[in-house]
Amino acid sequence: MSHTMNTTRKKIALIGAGNIGGALAYLALYKELGDVVLFDVVEGVPQGKALDLSHCTPVFQGSVSIKGTNSYEDIKGADVCIVTAGIARKPGMSRDDLLKTNADIMKSVAKGIKEYAPKSFVIVVSNPLDAMVTLCQRETGLPANMVVGMAGVLDSARYRAFLAEEIGVSPSSVNAMVLGGHGDTMVPVRSHTTVNGIPVSKFIKADRLTEIEKRVRGAGGEVVALLKTGSAFCSPAASALEMAESYLKDQKKVLPAAAKLNGEYGYKDLYIGVPVQIGAGGIEKIIEIDLTDAEKKELNVSAEAVKELVTLL
Ligand code: TXD
């Protein structure tokens, strides 16, 4: 389906057709969120994955299309761009180790988005996340409310999954947020963590919660150590797609995400993970919640770590 034809279907551009990009495409088609364009610089990979995925739509009883491409022209008019372009960690690497390589890649991606999809809502996934989303917004010049980083949804999902397993309840009953930078300084906000409104402290003792929160901070590395050849990709894809869906369907979900602060939480011109409302206006609101003194301190440490990383861009 060429997008020059009349269609009310949304267009989702996936910049990066690697592990996460492929999973994103699969999920987007399964949920029929829109027509998908899968972009990568490696010839054959986006086309091959798209061809395979196009054979899923009859089974999914779907009507949306997918195209693989090495040309930015094909992302023209995209409603959403999800950026996973860049190298992933190998065992022993920190997210920050990816900075130089992925910054150069992000500059080329930003050029393509600026030229062909300047009205899109851009969800950055590439690591180091907080630096990459900062660079993407700077290089595209898109308004800050239209460029967001995906990390908090994933980190919070990890926290929720570990807590649900510990307590023996459905993960869907556990509400939690992880804020701050996407790294070792991330902040699981225990004071706002509940099981269907019941404080988590009613179920798990403080010292055990501390152990679980430590595991959350290391969960990405735990997957990398087990996989050995790359990092997590199913849960990042599901997390980024929840954000894209909230934009495309104007769901106005309140989600933790890396947003550019303009004084909120005492920070200005800094991208870090905070609660945001995502709807048709992109990041429609940045929500300031009460934090304990300890959480405020942790958020400050995280913000300083992100600030330091961004100076290296
Ligand atoms: O929560 C989060 N934000 C993180 C993000 C969770 C997990 C993984 N995180 C990061 O996402 C990871 O550290 C990487 O930086 C990205 C993508 O991870 P993925 O696992 O998808 O990496 P792959 O499989 O290596 O795919 C990256 C693709 C690959 O196909 C390259 O050919 C492509 O990026 N690539 C490019 N695409 C477009 N343009 C350029 N210049 C380019 N260079 C490489």
Coordinates of C-alpha atoms and ligand atoms in Angstrom, one line a residue:
M1 CA 0.0 0.0 0.0
S2 CA 1.6 3.2 -1.1
H3 CA 1.0 6.1 1.4
T4 CA 0.1 8.4 -1.4
M5 CA -3.2 6.6 -1.6
N6 CA -6.0 7.8 0.6
T7 CA -5.8 6.1 4.0
T8 CA -6.7 6.9 7.5
R9 CA -4.3 4.2 8.7
K10 CA -1.4 5.5 10.8
K11 CA 2.2 5.1 9.7
I12 CA 4.8 3.8 12.0
A13 CA 8.5 4.1 11.1
L14 CA 10.9 1.8 12.9
I15 CA 14.4 3.2 12.6
G16 CA 16.6 0.2 13.2
A17 CA 15.6 -3.3 12.1
G18 CA 17.6 -5.3 14.7
N19 CA 16.4 -7.3 17.6
I20 CA 14.1 -4.6 19.1
G21 CA 13.1 -3.3 15.7
G22 CA 12.0 -6.7 14.5
A23 CA 10.0 -7.3 17.7
L24 CA 8.4 -3.8 17.4
A25 CA 7.3 -4.6 13.8
Y26 CA 5.8 -8.0 14.9
L27 CA 3.9 -6.4 17.8
A28 CA 2.7 -3.4 15.8
L29 CA 1.3 -5.7 13.0
Y30 CA -0.3 -8.0 15.6
K31 CA -2.0 -5.1 17.2
E32 CA -2.8 -3.5 13.8
L33 CA -1.5 -0.1 15.1
G34 CA -0.8 1.0 11.5
D35 CA 1.3 0.5 8.4
V36 CA 4.9 -0.2 9.3
V37 CA 8.1 0.9 7.6
L38 CA 11.2 -0.9 8.8
F39 CA 14.4 1.0 8.1
D40 CA 18.0 0.0 8.5
V41 CA 21.3 0.8 6.9
V42 CA 22.1 -2.9 6.4
E43 CA 20.9 -4.0 3.0
G44 CA 18.5 -6.9 3.0
V45 CA 17.8 -7.0 6.8
P46 CA 14.8 -4.7 6.8
Q47 CA 13.5 -6.1 3.5
G48 CA 13.9 -9.7 4.7
K49 CA 12.3 -9.1 8.0
A50 CA 9.5 -7.2 6.4
L51 CA 8.9 -10.0 3.9
D52 CA 8.7 -12.6 6.7
L53 CA 6.5 -10.3 8.8
S54 CA 4.1 -9.7 5.8
H55 CA 3.4 -13.4 5.9
C56 CA 2.1 -12.9 9.4
T57 CA -0.7 -10.5 8.5
P58 CA -3.0 -13.1 6.9
V59 CA -2.6 -15.3 10.0
F60 CA -3.3 -12.2 12.2
Q61 CA -6.4 -11.5 10.0
G62 CA -4.8 -8.1 9.7
S63 CA -5.1 -5.4 7.0
V64 CA -2.0 -3.3 7.7
S65 CA 1.1 -3.4 5.5
I66 CA 4.8 -3.5 6.2
K67 CA 7.8 -2.4 4.0
G68 CA 11.5 -2.9 4.6
T69 CA 13.8 -0.2 3.3
N70 CA 17.2 1.4 3.3
S71 CA 15.9 4.8 2.2
Y72 CA 14.7 7.5 4.5
E73 CA 12.3 8.6 1.8
D74 CA 10.0 5.7 2.8
I75 CA 9.4 7.1 6.3
K76 CA 7.9 10.2 4.7
G77 CA 4.8 11.3 6.7
A78 CA 5.2 8.8 9.5
D79 CA 3.0 9.5 12.5
V80 CA 5.5 7.8 14.9
C81 CA 9.2 7.1 14.6
I82 CA 10.6 4.6 17.0
V83 CA 14.4 4.7 17.1
T84 CA 16.4 1.6 18.0
A85 CA 19.3 2.3 15.6
G86 CA 22.7 1.7 17.3
I87 CA 24.8 -1.0 18.8
A88 CA 23.6 -3.0 21.9
R89 CA 25.7 -4.0 24.9
K90 CA 27.8 -7.1 25.1
P91 CA 28.7 -8.7 28.5
G92 CA 30.9 -6.4 30.5
M93 CA 29.8 -3.3 28.7
S94 CA 27.9 -0.4 30.3
R95 CA 25.2 1.5 28.5
D96 CA 27.6 4.5 28.6
D97 CA 30.2 2.5 26.7
L98 CA 27.8 2.8 23.7
L99 CA 27.9 6.6 23.7
K100 CA 30.3 7.5 20.9
T101 CA 29.2 5.0 18.4
N102 CA 25.5 5.5 19.0
A103 CA 25.8 9.3 19.0
D104 CA 27.2 9.2 15.5
I105 CA 24.4 6.9 14.4
M106 CA 21.8 9.1 16.2
K107 CA 23.0 12.2 14.2
S108 CA 22.3 10.4 10.9
V109 CA 18.9 9.1 12.2
A110 CA 17.9 12.6 13.3
K111 CA 18.8 14.0 9.8
G112 CA 16.4 11.5 8.2
I113 CA 13.6 12.2 10.7
K114 CA 14.1 16.0 10.3
E115 CA 13.8 15.7 6.5
Y116 CA 11.1 13.2 6.1
A117 CA 9.0 13.0 9.3
P118 CA 9.3 16.3 11.1
K119 CA 5.7 16.1 12.4
S120 CA 6.1 12.6 13.9
F121 CA 6.2 11.7 17.6
V122 CA 9.7 10.3 18.1
I123 CA 10.3 7.6 20.7
V124 CA 14.0 7.0 21.3
V125 CA 15.1 3.6 22.6
S126 CA 18.8 3.5 21.7
N127 CA 21.3 3.5 24.6
P128 CA 22.7 5.3 26.5
L129 CA 19.0 6.4 26.5
D130 CA 19.0 9.7 28.2
A131 CA 21.9 11.0 26.1
M132 CA 20.5 9.6 22.9
V133 CA 17.0 11.2 23.4
T134 CA 18.8 14.5 24.2
L135 CA 20.8 14.3 21.1
C136 CA 17.8 13.3 18.9
Q137 CA 15.8 16.3 20.1
R138 CA 18.7 18.6 19.7
E139 CA 19.6 17.4 16.2
T140 CA 16.0 17.1 14.8
G141 CA 14.9 20.4 16.3
L142 CA 11.5 18.9 16.9
P143 CA 9.5 20.4 19.8
A144 CA 10.5 18.7 23.1
N145 CA 6.9 17.4 23.6
M146 CA 7.3 15.3 20.4
V147 CA 10.6 13.6 21.4
V148 CA 10.6 11.1 24.3
G149 CA 12.8 8.4 25.6
M150 CA 11.7 4.9 26.4
A151 CA 13.2 3.5 29.6
G152 CA 10.9 4.1 32.5
V153 CA 8.1 1.8 31.1
L154 CA 10.6 -1.0 30.8
D155 CA 12.4 -0.4 34.1
S156 CA 9.0 -0.1 35.9
A157 CA 7.8 -3.3 34.2
R158 CA 10.8 -5.1 35.5
Y159 CA 10.1 -3.8 39.0
R160 CA 6.5 -4.8 38.8
A161 CA 7.4 -8.3 37.5
F162 CA 9.8 -8.9 40.3
L163 CA 7.4 -7.7 42.9
A164 CA 4.5 -9.7 41.5
E165 CA 6.7 -12.8 41.6
E166 CA 7.8 -12.1 45.2
I167 CA 4.2 -11.5 46.4
G168 CA 2.5 -14.1 44.3
V169 CA 0.0 -11.8 42.6
S170 CA -0.8 -10.8 39.0
P171 CA 1.8 -8.4 37.6
S172 CA -1.2 -6.4 36.3
S173 CA -2.1 -5.7 40.0
V174 CA 1.3 -4.2 40.8
N175 CA 1.6 -0.4 40.1
A176 CA 5.1 1.0 40.2
M177 CA 7.3 3.7 38.6
V178 CA 11.0 3.8 38.1
L179 CA 12.2 7.4 37.4
G180 CA 15.5 9.1 36.7
G181 CA 18.2 8.0 34.3
H182 CA 18.2 4.6 32.5
G183 CA 21.2 3.3 34.3
D184 CA 22.6 2.2 37.7
T185 CA 21.2 5.4 39.3
M186 CA 17.6 4.8 38.2
V187 CA 15.1 5.4 41.0
P188 CA 12.4 2.8 41.9
V189 CA 9.8 5.0 43.6
R190 CA 8.9 2.7 46.5
S191 CA 6.6 5.3 48.1
H192 CA 4.3 5.1 45.1
T193 CA 4.4 1.4 44.6
T194 CA 1.2 -0.5 45.4
V195 CA -0.7 -3.7 44.8
N196 CA -4.0 -2.4 43.6
G197 CA -3.7 0.6 45.9
I198 CA -2.3 -1.3 48.8
P199 CA 1.2 -0.1 49.8
V200 CA 3.8 -2.6 48.8
S201 CA 5.3 -2.4 52.3
K202 CA 2.2 -4.4 53.5
F203 CA 3.5 -7.3 51.5
I204 CA 7.3 -7.1 51.5
K205 CA 9.8 -6.0 54.2
A206 CA 12.0 -3.0 53.6
D207 CA 15.3 -5.0 53.3
R208 CA 13.8 -7.4 50.8
L209 CA 12.4 -4.5 48.8
T210 CA 16.0 -3.0 48.7
E211 CA 17.3 -6.3 47.3
I212 CA 14.5 -6.4 44.6
E213 CA 15.2 -2.7 43.7
K214 CA 18.9 -3.6 43.3
R215 CA 17.9 -6.4 40.9
V216 CA 15.8 -3.9 38.9
R217 CA 18.8 -1.7 38.4
G218 CA 20.8 -4.6 37.2
A219 CA 18.0 -6.4 35.2
G220 CA 19.3 -5.3 31.8
G221 CA 22.8 -6.5 32.6
E222 CA 21.3 -9.8 33.9
V223 CA 19.7 -10.4 30.5
V224 CA 22.9 -9.4 28.6
A225 CA 25.0 -11.8 30.7
L226 CA 22.6 -14.7 30.0
L227 CA 22.2 -13.9 26.2
K228 CA 25.9 -13.1 25.7
T229 CA 25.2 -11.8 22.2
G230 CA 22.9 -8.9 22.8
S231 CA 20.5 -7.3 25.2
A232 CA 16.8 -7.5 26.0
F233 CA 14.5 -6.9 23.1
C234 CA 11.0 -8.3 23.7
S235 CA 10.2 -6.2 26.8
P236 CA 11.8 -3.0 25.3
A237 CA 9.7 -3.5 22.2
A238 CA 6.5 -4.0 24.3
S239 CA 7.3 -0.9 26.4
A240 CA 8.0 1.4 23.4
L241 CA 4.9 0.2 21.7
E242 CA 2.7 1.0 24.8
M243 CA 4.0 4.6 24.4
A244 CA 3.4 4.7 20.6
E245 CA -0.2 3.3 21.1
S246 CA -1.0 6.0 23.7
Y247 CA 0.0 8.6 21.2
L248 CA -1.7 7.1 18.2
K249 CA -5.0 6.4 20.0
D250 CA -4.8 9.5 22.2
Q251 CA -5.1 7.3 25.2
K252 CA -3.5 9.9 27.6
K253 CA -1.8 7.2 29.6
V254 CA 0.4 8.3 32.5
L255 CA 3.7 6.6 32.0
P256 CA 7.3 7.0 33.2
A257 CA 9.4 8.2 30.3
A258 CA 12.4 10.4 29.5
A259 CA 11.1 13.9 28.9
K260 CA 12.8 17.2 28.6
L261 CA 12.2 19.1 31.9
N262 CA 11.6 22.8 31.9
G263 CA 11.9 23.4 35.7
E264 CA 9.9 20.4 36.8
Y265 CA 11.6 18.6 39.8
G266 CA 14.0 21.5 39.8
Y267 CA 15.7 20.6 36.5
K268 CA 15.8 22.6 33.3
D269 CA 16.7 21.5 29.7
L270 CA 17.4 18.0 31.0
Y271 CA 16.0 14.7 29.8
I272 CA 15.3 12.2 32.6
G273 CA 12.6 9.7 33.4
V274 CA 9.5 11.3 35.0
P275 CA 5.8 10.6 35.0
V276 CA 4.3 12.0 31.8
Q277 CA 0.9 12.0 30.1
I278 CA 1.1 10.7 26.5
G279 CA -1.7 11.5 24.0
A280 CA -2.3 13.0 20.6
G281 CA -0.3 16.0 21.7
G282 CA 2.8 13.9 22.4
I283 CA 4.0 14.5 25.9
E284 CA 0.9 16.4 27.0
K285 CA 1.9 16.8 30.7
I286 CA 4.9 16.3 32.9
I287 CA 3.5 15.3 36.3
E288 CA 5.3 16.2 39.5
I289 CA 4.8 13.7 42.3
D290 CA 5.8 13.9 46.0
L291 CA 8.9 12.0 46.7
T292 CA 10.4 11.1 50.0
D293 CA 13.7 12.9 51.0
A294 CA 15.6 9.7 50.1
E295 CA 13.9 9.4 46.7
K296 CA 14.6 13.1 46.0
K297 CA 18.3 12.5 46.8
E298 CA 18.4 9.5 44.5
L299 CA 16.8 11.5 41.7
N300 CA 19.4 14.2 42.1
V301 CA 22.2 11.7 41.9
S302 CA 20.6 10.3 38.8
A303 CA 20.1 13.7 37.2
E304 CA 23.8 14.6 37.9
A305 CA 24.8 11.3 36.2
V306 CA 22.8 12.1 33.1
K307 CA 24.1 15.7 33.0
E308 CA 27.7 14.4 33.1
L309 CA 27.0 11.9 30.3
V310 CA 25.3 14.6 28.1
T311 CA 28.4 16.8 28.4
L312 CA 30.3 14.0 26.5
L313 CA 28.0 14.4 23.4
Ligands
TXD1 O1 15.2 0.5 27.7 C1 16.0 0.8 26.8 N1 15.9 2.0 26.2 C2 17.0 -0.2 26.3 C3 17.5 0.2 24.9 C4 16.6 -1.6 26.3 C5 17.3 -2.5 25.6 C6 18.2 -2.2 24.5 N2 18.5 -0.8 24.4 C7 19.2 -0.3 23.3 O2 18.5 -0.3 22.1 C8 20.5 -1.1 22.9 O3 21.5 -0.8 23.8 C9 20.8 -0.5 21.5 O4 21.4 0.7 21.6 C10 19.4 -0.3 20.9 C11 18.9 -1.3 20.0 O5 19.0 -2.6 20.6 P1 18.9 -3.9 19.6 O6 19.0 -5.1 20.5 O7 17.7 -3.7 18.7 O8 20.2 -3.8 18.8 P2 20.5 -4.5 17.4 O9 19.8 -5.8 17.3 O10 22.0 -4.4 17.2 O11 19.9 -3.5 16.3 C12 20.4 -2.3 16.1 C13 20.1 -2.0 14.6 C14 21.0 -2.9 13.7 O12 20.1 -3.6 12.8 C15 21.9 -2.0 12.9 O13 22.1 -2.3 11.6 C16 21.0 -0.7 13.0 O14 20.6 -0.7 14.3 N3 21.8 0.5 12.7 C17 21.3 1.6 12.1 N4 20.0 1.8 11.7 C18 19.8 3.0 11.1 N5 20.7 3.9 10.9 C19 22.0 3.7 11.3 N6 23.0 4.6 11.1 C20 22.3 2.5 11.9 N7 23.5 1.9 12.4 C21 23.1 0.7 12.9

